[in-house]
Amino acid sequence: MIYKLAFKNFKLAFPILHTAKLSTTPLNRDKHNCKLLIVGGGTGGCAVAAKFAKSLNKKNLVILEPSEHHYYQPLFTLIGGGVGSVETARRNEKDVLPKNSVWIQDQAAEFIPKANVVHTTGGHTIEYDYLLIAVGLDLRYDKIPGLLDALSRPGGVCSNYSPKYVDRTFEALSVLDGGNAIFTFPNSPVKCPGAPQKICYLVDHYLRLNKKREKVNIMYNTSLPVIFGVKKYADALWKVCKERDINVNLRTNLISIDSDKQQAMFENLDKPDIKTIVEYSMLHVTPPMSTPECLNQNKDLTNEAGFVDVDKSTLQHLRYPNIFAIGDCSSSPNSKTAAAAAAQSAVVYENLSAVMKGQEPQNTYDGYASCPLITGYDKCILAEFDYNLNPLETFPFSQDRELYSMYFLKKNLMPPLYWHLMLNGYWNGPAPFRKLMHLELNGKKEKLIT
Ligand code: FAD
Ligand code: UQ1
């Protein structure tokens, strides 16, 4: 069987160790200075660190990152669907950071851009010439009353977004035998905006394979006014939902959970007076997200929404030319994905290198983002698009259809590409392949696109 849905040991999930080895004593325990400080050793931070590690001296490249582990988060969707274990998505942070760099295992507490200084929770003071902010998005499970309680006990509430909770999804799915299965999308910016619905399609497929689909009512309740931001893929996804009998409720936002009664309360964002209580057997929650507090409280560095205020083309800070941002915490209005961070990594590297030489940044980011919309255990619609929400597709055929090849790419090709190429600074997104394929096939393209 191709559907190797191994029932997993119900292992204790592994919390993100944000507080590991930290002291809360605000002493100036250690003073450091460096040419380039990268705050955040996740996807974007690691990719750019690897590029600079090839040219800077070790002591000149400092990465500030509190976690013991680095996760390849795009695998969480499959793990939640029972394909693979959370261990396959995890590496030790020390093994993904470049050897030719200094890792300070601590957390930024305060940015002082006027003085080129970052203070850490553990009492370090780090002075830099150049700063790259790559702190990603915090998962705010605490923002929904009842959610943390529901996630602390059995009862069908789960969330693919955190390595701490991702195992709960397949646990809930394995015992799902009737009632409502509800999937939510919060009223906040999120990373990978396709992920809240990908798991909904996997659940549908799993239930069909196990002949339980007709017993379960599947609902996708999203705060957004659309199923997906890019019309071409939205049209394809509406078709999928219709075919699979998935009920999509737009502008519907989860506001609280009563786990004793297994009930969830939703508000209609267009008519806030209307609140609906729905019973659930399974509730997959995508939590509200925000940039970390040390960042969003810093009005000097961020825009009104708390994102690092950068030029959307050059990714350079609008007020501090020695500061850049990459990934989910940046104000660039692209869809927040690892694919976007890959494309940004080359732009940040080129532009930061230019600024280090006293030149103007020349390289531009076009907003490229990609979202492999898994629609079953053997199919995927590969969405790729730019700032204008126009498709920017790699392959020489129209990508708005469910294909096994795209599922294979997502499951089998992307993880090694991530670990071996991207985190070593060698993957800047598929633009060269896109150009090559579209150039070579230009004459034949009309025939290939149906
Ligand atoms: P992250 O990789 O999250 O890294 C941020 C780092 O900053 C973390 O290591 C954190 O510990 C650190 N940090 C936080 N606060 C501080 C602080 N105060 N001081 C120092 N360090 C700090 N993308 C895709 O392209 N394709 C997909 O299919 C896909 N699927 C996804 C599915 C799920 C369920 C999830 C959760 C994400 C998915 N993504 C996908 C999105 C992708 O994982 C993120 O967009 C990407 O990891 C963003 O990289 P980043 O460097 O901005 O943030
Ligand atoms: C991609 O570049 C990327 O970054 C590493 C992802 O994140 C895991 C992706 O999911 C995808 C689909 C891309 C785009 C890559 C190709 C080959 C189209």
Short mmCIF file of C-alpha atoms and ligand atoms in Angstrom, two decimals:
data_model
loop_
_atom_site.label_atom_id
_atom_site.label_comp_id
_atom_site.label_asym_id
_atom_site.label_seq_id
_atom_site.Cartn_x
_atom_site.Cartn_y
_atom_site.Cartn_z
CA MET A 1 0.00 0.00 0.00
CA ILE A 2 1.24 3.43 -0.80
CA TYR A 3 -0.59 4.79 2.22
CA LYS A 4 1.84 3.80 4.90
CA LEU A 5 -0.02 5.38 7.75
CA ALA A 6 2.01 3.96 10.55
CA PHE A 7 0.19 4.30 13.84
CA LYS A 8 2.72 6.04 15.97
CA ASN A 9 3.67 5.51 19.56
CA PHE A 10 1.89 8.17 21.44
CA LYS A 11 5.10 9.79 22.40
CA LEU A 12 5.37 12.86 24.49
CA ALA A 13 5.80 15.78 22.15
CA PHE A 14 8.94 17.81 22.32
CA PRO A 15 8.49 21.41 23.41
CA ILE A 16 10.41 24.15 21.63
CA LEU A 17 13.10 24.92 24.13
CA HIS A 18 12.87 28.68 24.03
CA THR A 19 13.93 28.94 27.62
CA ALA A 20 16.62 26.27 27.60
CA LYS A 21 19.83 27.28 29.33
CA LEU A 22 18.55 30.79 29.86
CA SER A 23 18.91 32.85 32.93
CA THR A 24 16.42 35.58 33.61
CA THR A 25 18.98 37.69 35.46
CA PRO A 26 19.42 40.85 33.42
CA LEU A 27 23.16 41.16 34.02
CA ASN A 28 25.64 42.24 31.36
CA ARG A 29 27.19 38.83 31.73
CA ASP A 30 29.02 38.79 28.41
CA LYS A 31 29.83 41.43 25.87
CA HIS A 32 30.31 40.38 22.26
CA ASN A 33 30.87 42.22 19.06
CA CYS A 34 30.74 41.03 15.52
CA LYS A 35 30.42 42.17 11.96
CA LEU A 36 27.14 40.32 11.29
CA LEU A 37 24.61 39.29 13.90
CA ILE A 38 21.79 36.99 12.79
CA VAL A 39 18.93 36.81 15.27
CA GLY A 40 17.03 33.53 14.73
CA GLY A 41 18.53 30.27 13.51
CA GLY A 42 15.43 28.95 11.74
CA THR A 43 14.93 28.56 7.99
CA GLY A 44 15.91 32.06 6.87
CA GLY A 45 18.62 32.66 9.50
CA CYS A 46 20.42 29.37 8.73
CA ALA A 47 20.26 29.84 4.95
CA VAL A 48 21.85 33.29 5.10
CA ALA A 49 24.34 32.30 7.82
CA ALA A 50 25.60 29.49 5.57
CA LYS A 51 26.22 31.96 2.74
CA PHE A 52 28.17 34.41 4.92
CA ALA A 53 30.12 31.62 6.66
CA LYS A 54 31.94 31.12 3.36
CA SER A 55 33.49 34.61 3.49
CA LEU A 56 33.42 36.00 7.05
CA ASN A 57 35.78 35.02 9.87
CA LYS A 58 34.20 32.82 12.52
CA LYS A 59 34.13 35.49 15.24
CA ASN A 60 32.53 37.96 12.86
CA LEU A 61 29.42 35.85 12.31
CA VAL A 62 27.23 35.42 15.38
CA ILE A 63 23.89 33.61 15.44
CA LEU A 64 21.57 34.21 18.37
CA GLU A 65 19.11 31.33 18.69
CA PRO A 66 17.63 29.84 21.88
CA SER A 67 16.41 26.44 20.65
CA GLU A 68 18.30 23.18 21.00
CA HIS A 69 16.47 21.87 17.91
CA HIS A 70 15.73 23.06 14.39
CA TYR A 71 12.53 21.77 12.73
CA TYR A 72 11.69 21.42 9.05
CA GLN A 73 8.15 22.67 9.62
CA PRO A 74 6.76 21.86 6.14
CA LEU A 75 6.83 18.18 7.14
CA PHE A 76 4.39 18.83 10.00
CA THR A 77 1.40 18.55 7.63
CA LEU A 78 2.36 15.02 6.62
CA ILE A 79 3.29 14.06 10.19
CA GLY A 80 -0.15 15.22 11.36
CA GLY A 81 -1.62 13.02 8.63
CA GLY A 82 0.28 10.00 9.98
CA VAL A 83 3.08 10.01 7.41
CA GLY A 84 6.41 10.00 9.26
CA SER A 85 7.32 10.99 12.79
CA VAL A 86 8.28 14.32 14.31
CA GLU A 87 11.86 13.07 14.69
CA THR A 88 12.24 13.08 10.90
CA ALA A 89 11.61 16.83 10.92
CA ARG A 90 14.11 17.56 13.70
CA ARG A 91 17.86 18.21 13.77
CA ASN A 92 20.12 19.51 16.49
CA GLU A 93 20.54 23.24 16.05
CA LYS A 94 24.32 22.88 16.36
CA ASP A 95 24.31 20.62 13.29
CA VAL A 96 22.43 23.05 11.05
CA LEU A 97 24.43 26.15 11.94
CA PRO A 98 27.64 26.71 9.98
CA LYS A 99 30.80 25.50 11.73
CA ASN A 100 32.42 28.78 10.83
CA SER A 101 30.18 30.84 13.11
CA VAL A 102 29.56 31.53 16.79
CA TRP A 103 26.26 30.32 18.23
CA ILE A 104 24.97 32.15 21.29
CA GLN A 105 22.19 29.95 22.65
CA ASP A 106 19.99 32.67 23.99
CA GLN A 107 17.03 34.82 23.07
CA ALA A 108 16.92 38.46 21.95
CA ALA A 109 15.21 40.50 24.66
CA GLU A 110 15.73 44.01 23.31
CA PHE A 111 16.89 45.52 20.03
CA ILE A 112 18.56 48.95 20.25
CA PRO A 113 19.10 49.80 16.58
CA LYS A 114 20.41 53.32 17.26
CA ALA A 115 23.32 51.83 19.24
CA ASN A 116 23.73 48.71 17.04
CA VAL A 117 23.14 46.54 20.08
CA VAL A 118 20.97 43.55 21.01
CA HIS A 119 20.44 42.54 24.65
CA THR A 120 19.52 38.95 25.42
CA THR A 121 17.30 37.38 28.06
CA GLY A 122 20.35 35.67 29.54
CA GLY A 123 22.27 38.90 29.99
CA HIS A 124 24.49 39.02 26.91
CA THR A 125 25.08 42.29 25.08
CA ILE A 126 25.90 41.87 21.41
CA GLU A 127 27.21 44.74 19.35
CA TYR A 128 27.05 44.39 15.58
CA ASP A 129 27.95 46.27 12.42
CA TYR A 130 25.14 44.59 10.45
CA LEU A 131 22.02 42.83 11.69
CA LEU A 132 19.72 40.27 10.07
CA ILE A 133 16.42 39.70 11.86
CA ALA A 134 15.01 36.21 11.27
CA VAL A 135 12.91 35.47 14.35
CA GLY A 136 9.84 34.09 12.54
CA LEU A 137 6.35 34.07 14.05
CA ASP A 138 5.29 33.07 17.57
CA LEU A 139 2.37 30.65 17.91
CA ARG A 140 -0.19 32.30 20.21
CA TYR A 141 -2.22 29.33 21.44
CA ASP A 142 -2.81 31.42 24.57
CA LYS A 143 -4.97 33.90 22.63
CA ILE A 144 -7.94 31.49 22.37
CA PRO A 145 -9.60 30.84 25.73
CA GLY A 146 -9.73 27.12 26.48
CA LEU A 147 -7.26 26.12 23.78
CA LEU A 148 -4.19 25.46 25.94
CA ASP A 149 -6.34 23.47 28.34
CA ALA A 150 -7.81 21.45 25.46
CA LEU A 151 -4.34 20.75 24.10
CA SER A 152 -3.20 19.47 27.48
CA ARG A 153 -5.60 16.51 27.57
CA PRO A 154 -7.22 13.96 25.26
CA GLY A 155 -10.42 15.02 23.48
CA GLY A 156 -9.77 15.59 19.78
CA VAL A 157 -8.16 19.05 19.82
CA CYS A 158 -4.91 19.13 17.86
CA SER A 159 -2.61 21.40 15.89
CA ASN A 160 -0.01 20.65 13.24
CA TYR A 161 1.70 23.99 13.78
CA SER A 162 3.85 23.08 16.79
CA PRO A 163 6.21 20.13 17.25
CA LYS A 164 4.72 19.98 20.74
CA TYR A 165 1.24 19.16 19.42
CA VAL A 166 1.66 17.76 15.91
CA ASP A 167 1.42 14.12 17.09
CA ARG A 168 -2.05 14.82 18.50
CA THR A 169 -3.49 15.22 14.99
CA PHE A 170 -3.08 11.62 13.91
CA GLU A 171 -4.02 10.44 17.40
CA ALA A 172 -7.34 12.28 17.00
CA LEU A 173 -7.81 11.07 13.42
CA SER A 174 -7.18 7.42 14.29
CA VAL A 175 -10.12 7.38 16.70
CA LEU A 176 -12.44 9.65 14.68
CA ASP A 177 -15.62 7.73 14.03
CA GLY A 178 -18.42 10.26 13.63
CA GLY A 179 -19.53 13.82 14.41
CA ASN A 180 -17.89 17.05 13.26
CA ALA A 181 -14.24 17.38 12.24
CA ILE A 182 -13.46 21.11 12.20
CA PHE A 183 -10.38 22.85 10.77
CA THR A 184 -9.71 26.50 11.60
CA PHE A 185 -7.79 29.46 10.14
CA PRO A 186 -7.29 32.35 12.62
CA ASN A 187 -7.88 36.07 12.28
CA SER A 188 -4.16 36.95 12.09
CA PRO A 189 -1.31 36.61 9.62
CA VAL A 190 -0.10 33.01 9.52
CA LYS A 191 2.87 31.10 8.14
CA CYS A 192 2.02 28.76 5.29
CA PRO A 193 -1.57 29.88 4.76
CA GLY A 194 -2.28 26.63 2.87
CA ALA A 195 -1.46 24.39 5.85
CA PRO A 196 -4.78 24.87 7.72
CA GLN A 197 -6.66 23.29 4.81
CA LYS A 198 -4.04 20.71 3.72
CA ILE A 199 -4.72 18.67 6.86
CA CYS A 200 -8.45 18.88 6.15
CA TYR A 201 -7.91 17.12 2.80
CA LEU A 202 -5.71 14.45 4.40
CA VAL A 203 -8.39 13.77 7.00
CA ASP A 204 -11.03 13.46 4.25
CA HIS A 205 -8.83 11.01 2.34
CA TYR A 206 -7.97 8.98 5.45
CA LEU A 207 -11.66 8.61 6.33
CA ARG A 208 -12.50 7.50 2.79
CA LEU A 209 -9.69 4.91 2.83
CA ASN A 210 -11.01 3.62 6.14
CA LYS A 211 -14.67 3.66 5.01
CA LYS A 212 -15.70 6.15 7.69
CA ARG A 213 -16.18 9.27 5.59
CA GLU A 214 -19.97 9.22 5.53
CA LYS A 215 -20.06 9.25 9.35
CA VAL A 216 -18.10 12.50 9.65
CA ASN A 217 -19.07 16.06 8.73
CA ILE A 218 -15.96 18.02 7.69
CA MET A 219 -15.91 21.81 8.08
CA TYR A 220 -13.19 24.26 7.11
CA ASN A 221 -13.84 27.46 9.09
CA THR A 222 -11.62 30.28 7.90
CA SER A 223 -11.40 33.91 8.97
CA LEU A 224 -10.46 34.84 5.42
CA PRO A 225 -13.00 35.99 2.81
CA VAL A 226 -11.50 33.54 0.27
CA ILE A 227 -10.36 29.91 0.29
CA PHE A 228 -6.93 30.92 -1.09
CA GLY A 229 -5.45 34.26 -2.09
CA VAL A 230 -4.57 33.35 -5.68
CA LYS A 231 -7.66 32.96 -7.87
CA LYS A 232 -6.24 30.26 -10.12
CA TYR A 233 -5.63 27.92 -7.17
CA ALA A 234 -8.72 29.07 -5.27
CA ASP A 235 -10.86 27.89 -8.19
CA ALA A 236 -9.16 24.49 -8.09
CA LEU A 237 -9.57 24.22 -4.31
CA TRP A 238 -13.29 25.09 -4.40
CA LYS A 239 -13.69 22.23 -6.84
CA VAL A 240 -11.85 19.86 -4.49
CA CYS A 241 -14.06 20.90 -1.54
CA LYS A 242 -17.23 20.42 -3.58
CA GLU A 243 -16.16 16.99 -4.83
CA ARG A 244 -15.15 15.84 -1.33
CA ASP A 245 -18.19 17.27 0.45
CA ILE A 246 -16.12 19.62 2.64
CA ASN A 247 -18.19 22.51 4.05
CA VAL A 248 -16.27 25.77 3.78
CA ASN A 249 -17.36 28.64 6.04
CA LEU A 250 -15.67 31.95 5.21
CA ARG A 251 -15.16 34.82 7.72
CA THR A 252 -15.68 32.33 10.53
CA ASN A 253 -13.24 32.74 13.40
CA LEU A 254 -12.63 30.41 16.37
CA ILE A 255 -12.97 32.42 19.61
CA SER A 256 -13.11 29.84 22.42
CA ILE A 257 -13.18 26.15 23.29
CA ASP A 258 -15.00 24.29 26.04
CA SER A 259 -13.15 21.00 26.13
CA ASP A 260 -15.41 19.47 28.82
CA LYS A 261 -18.35 19.76 26.45
CA GLN A 262 -16.26 19.31 23.26
CA GLN A 263 -17.70 22.56 21.92
CA ALA A 264 -16.07 25.36 19.95
CA MET A 265 -17.41 28.89 19.63
CA PHE A 266 -17.03 30.84 16.37
CA GLU A 267 -17.76 34.44 15.48
CA ASN A 268 -18.86 35.73 12.11
CA LEU A 269 -16.30 38.45 11.34
CA ASP A 270 -18.78 40.34 9.15
CA LYS A 271 -21.53 40.19 11.82
CA PRO A 272 -19.62 40.08 15.14
CA ASP A 273 -22.87 39.73 17.11
CA ILE A 274 -23.46 36.33 15.60
CA LYS A 275 -21.72 33.61 17.58
CA THR A 276 -22.15 29.93 16.85
CA ILE A 277 -21.38 26.99 19.13
CA VAL A 278 -20.46 23.76 17.35
CA GLU A 279 -19.76 20.35 18.86
CA TYR A 280 -16.65 18.64 17.60
CA SER A 281 -15.16 15.16 17.61
CA MET A 282 -11.93 16.48 16.10
CA LEU A 283 -10.80 20.13 16.09
CA HIS A 284 -7.62 21.08 14.26
CA VAL A 285 -6.59 24.57 15.32
CA THR A 286 -4.26 26.90 13.48
CA PRO A 287 -3.35 29.33 16.26
CA PRO A 288 -3.21 33.13 15.95
CA MET A 289 0.36 34.24 15.29
CA SER A 290 2.43 37.36 15.87
CA THR A 291 6.06 38.33 15.66
CA PRO A 292 7.90 37.81 18.98
CA GLU A 293 7.21 40.47 21.58
CA CYS A 294 10.81 41.75 21.74
CA LEU A 295 10.27 42.74 18.13
CA ASN A 296 6.67 43.90 17.91
CA GLN A 297 7.09 46.17 20.94
CA ASN A 298 9.97 47.93 19.19
CA LYS A 299 8.26 50.71 17.24
CA ASP A 300 11.58 51.88 15.82
CA LEU A 301 12.07 48.60 13.96
CA THR A 302 8.57 47.49 13.08
CA ASN A 303 5.46 48.58 11.22
CA GLU A 304 2.01 48.86 12.80
CA ALA A 305 1.44 45.12 12.54
CA GLY A 306 4.73 44.41 14.38
CA PHE A 307 6.72 43.17 11.34
CA VAL A 308 10.27 44.39 10.59
CA ASP A 309 9.79 47.41 8.40
CA VAL A 310 11.76 46.61 5.23
CA ASP A 311 11.73 47.68 1.61
CA LYS A 312 9.76 44.91 -0.08
CA SER A 313 12.20 44.71 -3.00
CA THR A 314 15.61 45.01 -1.34
CA LEU A 315 14.61 43.63 2.10
CA GLN A 316 16.70 46.42 3.69
CA HIS A 317 15.25 48.21 6.71
CA LEU A 318 13.50 51.46 5.79
CA ARG A 319 15.27 53.51 8.49
CA TYR A 320 18.41 51.52 9.41
CA PRO A 321 20.45 50.65 6.30
CA ASN A 322 22.63 48.17 8.24
CA ILE A 323 19.57 46.05 9.14
CA PHE A 324 17.79 43.48 6.96
CA ALA A 325 15.01 40.98 7.65
CA ILE A 326 14.16 37.61 6.16
CA GLY A 327 11.26 35.17 6.43
CA ASP A 328 8.07 35.27 8.43
CA CYS A 329 8.93 38.32 10.60
CA SER A 330 9.54 40.62 7.64
CA SER A 331 6.98 43.22 6.51
CA SER A 332 7.40 42.17 2.86
CA PRO A 333 3.80 41.33 1.87
CA ASN A 334 4.47 37.85 0.48
CA SER A 335 2.91 34.62 1.64
CA LYS A 336 5.04 33.46 4.60
CA THR A 337 6.68 30.21 3.49
CA ALA A 338 10.09 28.52 3.52
CA ALA A 339 10.00 28.78 -0.27
CA ALA A 340 9.73 32.56 0.07
CA ALA A 341 12.63 32.60 2.56
CA ALA A 342 14.72 30.61 0.05
CA ALA A 343 14.15 33.21 -2.66
CA GLN A 344 14.79 36.02 -0.17
CA SER A 345 18.05 34.47 1.06
CA ALA A 346 19.92 35.27 -2.16
CA VAL A 347 18.56 38.84 -2.23
CA VAL A 348 19.50 39.44 1.40
CA TYR A 349 22.97 37.97 0.86
CA GLU A 350 23.69 40.03 -2.27
CA ASN A 351 22.28 43.26 -0.84
CA LEU A 352 23.86 42.94 2.58
CA SER A 353 27.21 42.15 0.94
CA ALA A 354 26.84 45.29 -1.20
CA VAL A 355 26.03 47.44 1.83
CA MET A 356 29.08 45.97 3.64
CA LYS A 357 31.19 47.26 0.71
CA GLY A 358 29.59 50.72 0.89
CA GLN A 359 27.41 50.10 -2.18
CA GLU A 360 23.67 50.41 -2.74
CA PRO A 361 21.54 47.24 -2.69
CA GLN A 362 20.76 46.22 -6.28
CA ASN A 363 19.08 42.84 -5.99
CA THR A 364 15.30 42.64 -5.87
CA TYR A 365 12.81 40.13 -4.50
CA ASP A 366 9.63 39.64 -6.54
CA GLY A 367 7.51 38.20 -3.71
CA TYR A 368 7.91 34.59 -4.90
CA ALA A 369 6.19 32.13 -2.58
CA SER A 370 5.19 28.55 -3.03
CA CYS A 371 2.63 26.44 -1.25
CA PRO A 372 2.38 22.72 -1.98
CA LEU A 373 -1.35 22.24 -1.35
CA ILE A 374 -1.55 18.57 -0.44
CA THR A 375 -5.06 17.38 -1.29
CA GLY A 376 -4.65 13.71 -0.37
CA TYR A 377 -2.05 11.02 0.43
CA ASP A 378 -1.07 10.88 -3.23
CA LYS A 379 -1.88 14.29 -4.70
CA CYS A 380 -0.93 17.92 -4.44
CA ILE A 381 -1.57 21.22 -6.20
CA LEU A 382 1.71 23.15 -6.30
CA ALA A 383 0.80 26.83 -5.96
CA GLU A 384 3.57 29.29 -6.88
CA PHE A 385 2.97 33.03 -7.15
CA ASP A 386 4.41 36.53 -6.70
CA TYR A 387 3.58 39.79 -4.87
CA ASN A 388 0.74 40.51 -7.28
CA LEU A 389 -0.77 37.08 -6.62
CA ASN A 390 -0.02 36.16 -10.21
CA PRO A 391 1.02 32.52 -10.73
CA LEU A 392 4.80 32.13 -11.16
CA GLU A 393 5.00 28.45 -11.99
CA THR A 394 8.18 26.38 -12.31
CA PHE A 395 6.89 23.59 -14.48
CA PRO A 396 5.90 23.93 -18.13
CA PHE A 397 2.27 22.95 -17.54
CA SER A 398 -0.58 24.53 -15.69
CA GLN A 399 -0.15 23.70 -11.99
CA ASP A 400 -3.75 24.17 -10.85
CA ARG A 401 -4.43 20.44 -10.77
CA GLU A 402 -3.92 17.61 -8.33
CA LEU A 403 -0.82 15.65 -9.30
CA TYR A 404 1.08 12.73 -7.80
CA SER A 405 4.36 14.22 -9.09
CA MET A 406 3.85 17.33 -6.93
CA TYR A 407 3.09 15.14 -3.91
CA PHE A 408 6.33 13.24 -4.59
CA LEU A 409 8.21 16.54 -4.84
CA LYS A 410 6.79 17.73 -1.51
CA LYS A 411 7.29 14.47 0.38
CA ASN A 412 10.47 13.04 -1.10
CA LEU A 413 12.46 15.79 -2.80
CA MET A 414 11.91 18.90 -0.69
CA PRO A 415 13.23 17.53 2.66
CA PRO A 416 16.71 16.58 1.34
CA LEU A 417 16.77 19.76 -0.72
CA TYR A 418 16.08 21.71 2.49
CA TRP A 419 18.60 19.96 4.74
CA HIS A 420 21.44 19.63 2.23
CA LEU A 421 21.06 22.57 -0.13
CA MET A 422 19.03 25.32 1.52
CA LEU A 423 20.57 25.13 4.97
CA ASN A 424 24.03 25.10 3.37
CA GLY A 425 23.27 28.24 1.40
CA TYR A 426 22.85 26.58 -2.02
CA TRP A 427 19.08 26.84 -2.64
CA ASN A 428 17.59 30.19 -3.61
CA GLY A 429 14.29 28.87 -4.90
CA PRO A 430 13.39 27.38 -8.27
CA ALA A 431 13.73 30.57 -10.40
CA PRO A 432 16.67 29.25 -12.51
CA PHE A 433 14.72 26.06 -13.33
CA ARG A 434 11.61 28.05 -14.13
CA LYS A 435 13.54 30.27 -16.52
CA LEU A 436 15.25 27.30 -18.12
CA MET A 437 12.09 25.27 -18.62
CA HIS A 438 10.03 28.15 -19.86
CA LEU A 439 12.79 29.29 -22.20
CA GLU A 440 13.50 25.85 -23.63
CA LEU A 441 9.87 24.97 -24.02
CA ASN A 442 8.74 28.37 -25.14
CA GLY A 443 7.78 27.24 -28.62
CA LYS A 444 5.85 24.22 -27.34
CA LYS A 445 4.34 25.87 -24.29
CA GLU A 446 0.88 26.42 -25.63
CA LYS A 447 0.50 22.73 -26.29
CA LEU A 448 1.68 21.80 -22.82
CA ILE A 449 -0.65 24.16 -21.01
CA THR A 450 -4.18 22.88 -21.12
P1 FAD B 1 11.47 30.02 11.54
O1 FAD B 1 12.00 28.96 10.66
O2 FAD B 1 10.24 29.74 12.31
O3 FAD B 1 12.66 30.43 12.52
C1 FAD B 1 12.58 31.45 13.49
C2 FAD B 1 13.66 31.19 14.52
O4 FAD B 1 13.78 32.33 15.37
C3 FAD B 1 13.33 30.00 15.42
O5 FAD B 1 14.40 29.10 15.40
C4 FAD B 1 13.13 30.62 16.79
O6 FAD B 1 13.57 29.80 17.85
C5 FAD B 1 13.98 31.88 16.68
N1 FAD B 1 13.55 32.96 17.60
C6 FAD B 1 12.30 33.33 17.95
N2 FAD B 1 12.34 34.35 18.82
C7 FAD B 1 13.64 34.64 19.00
C8 FAD B 1 14.33 35.61 19.80
N3 FAD B 1 13.69 36.47 20.57
N4 FAD B 1 15.70 35.63 19.76
C9 FAD B 1 16.39 34.74 18.97
N5 FAD B 1 15.78 33.82 18.20
C10 FAD B 1 14.42 33.77 18.22
N6 FAD B 1 6.72 26.57 3.95
C11 FAD B 1 6.88 26.12 2.66
O7 FAD B 1 7.62 26.72 1.88
N7 FAD B 1 6.24 25.01 2.20
C12 FAD B 1 5.42 24.29 3.00
O8 FAD B 1 4.86 23.29 2.58
C13 FAD B 1 5.22 24.73 4.36
N8 FAD B 1 4.39 24.06 5.18
C14 FAD B 1 4.28 24.43 6.50
C15 FAD B 1 3.46 23.70 7.34
C16 FAD B 1 3.37 24.03 8.69
C17 FAD B 1 2.45 23.23 9.56
C18 FAD B 1 4.15 25.09 9.21
C19 FAD B 1 4.11 25.42 10.68
C20 FAD B 1 4.94 25.86 8.37
C21 FAD B 1 5.01 25.55 7.01
N9 FAD B 1 5.78 26.30 6.12
C22 FAD B 1 5.92 25.90 4.80
C23 FAD B 1 6.30 27.61 6.54
C24 FAD B 1 7.78 27.63 6.88
O9 FAD B 1 8.12 26.63 7.78
C25 FAD B 1 8.13 29.01 7.45
O10 FAD B 1 7.63 30.01 6.60
C26 FAD B 1 9.64 29.17 7.57
O11 FAD B 1 10.14 28.24 8.49
C27 FAD B 1 9.98 30.60 7.99
O12 FAD B 1 11.33 30.74 8.29
P2 FAD B 1 11.83 31.83 9.33
O13 FAD B 1 13.30 31.73 9.37
O14 FAD B 1 11.20 33.13 9.06
O15 FAD B 1 11.19 31.36 10.73
C1 UQ1 B 2 10.79 25.64 -2.23
O1 UQ1 B 2 11.71 26.26 -2.78
C2 UQ1 B 2 10.82 25.46 -0.83
O2 UQ1 B 2 11.86 25.98 -0.08
C3 UQ1 B 2 12.82 25.17 0.38
C4 UQ1 B 2 9.78 24.80 -0.19
O3 UQ1 B 2 9.82 24.71 1.16
C5 UQ1 B 2 9.91 23.53 1.75
C6 UQ1 B 2 8.69 24.26 -0.94
O4 UQ1 B 2 7.77 23.66 -0.34
C7 UQ1 B 2 8.68 24.43 -2.37
C8 UQ1 B 2 7.55 23.81 -3.14
C9 UQ1 B 2 9.69 25.13 -2.99
C10 UQ1 B 2 9.68 25.35 -4.49
C11 UQ1 B 2 10.50 24.31 -5.19
C12 UQ1 B 2 10.26 23.79 -6.40
C13 UQ1 B 2 11.21 22.78 -6.95
C14 UQ1 B 2 9.11 24.15 -7.23
#
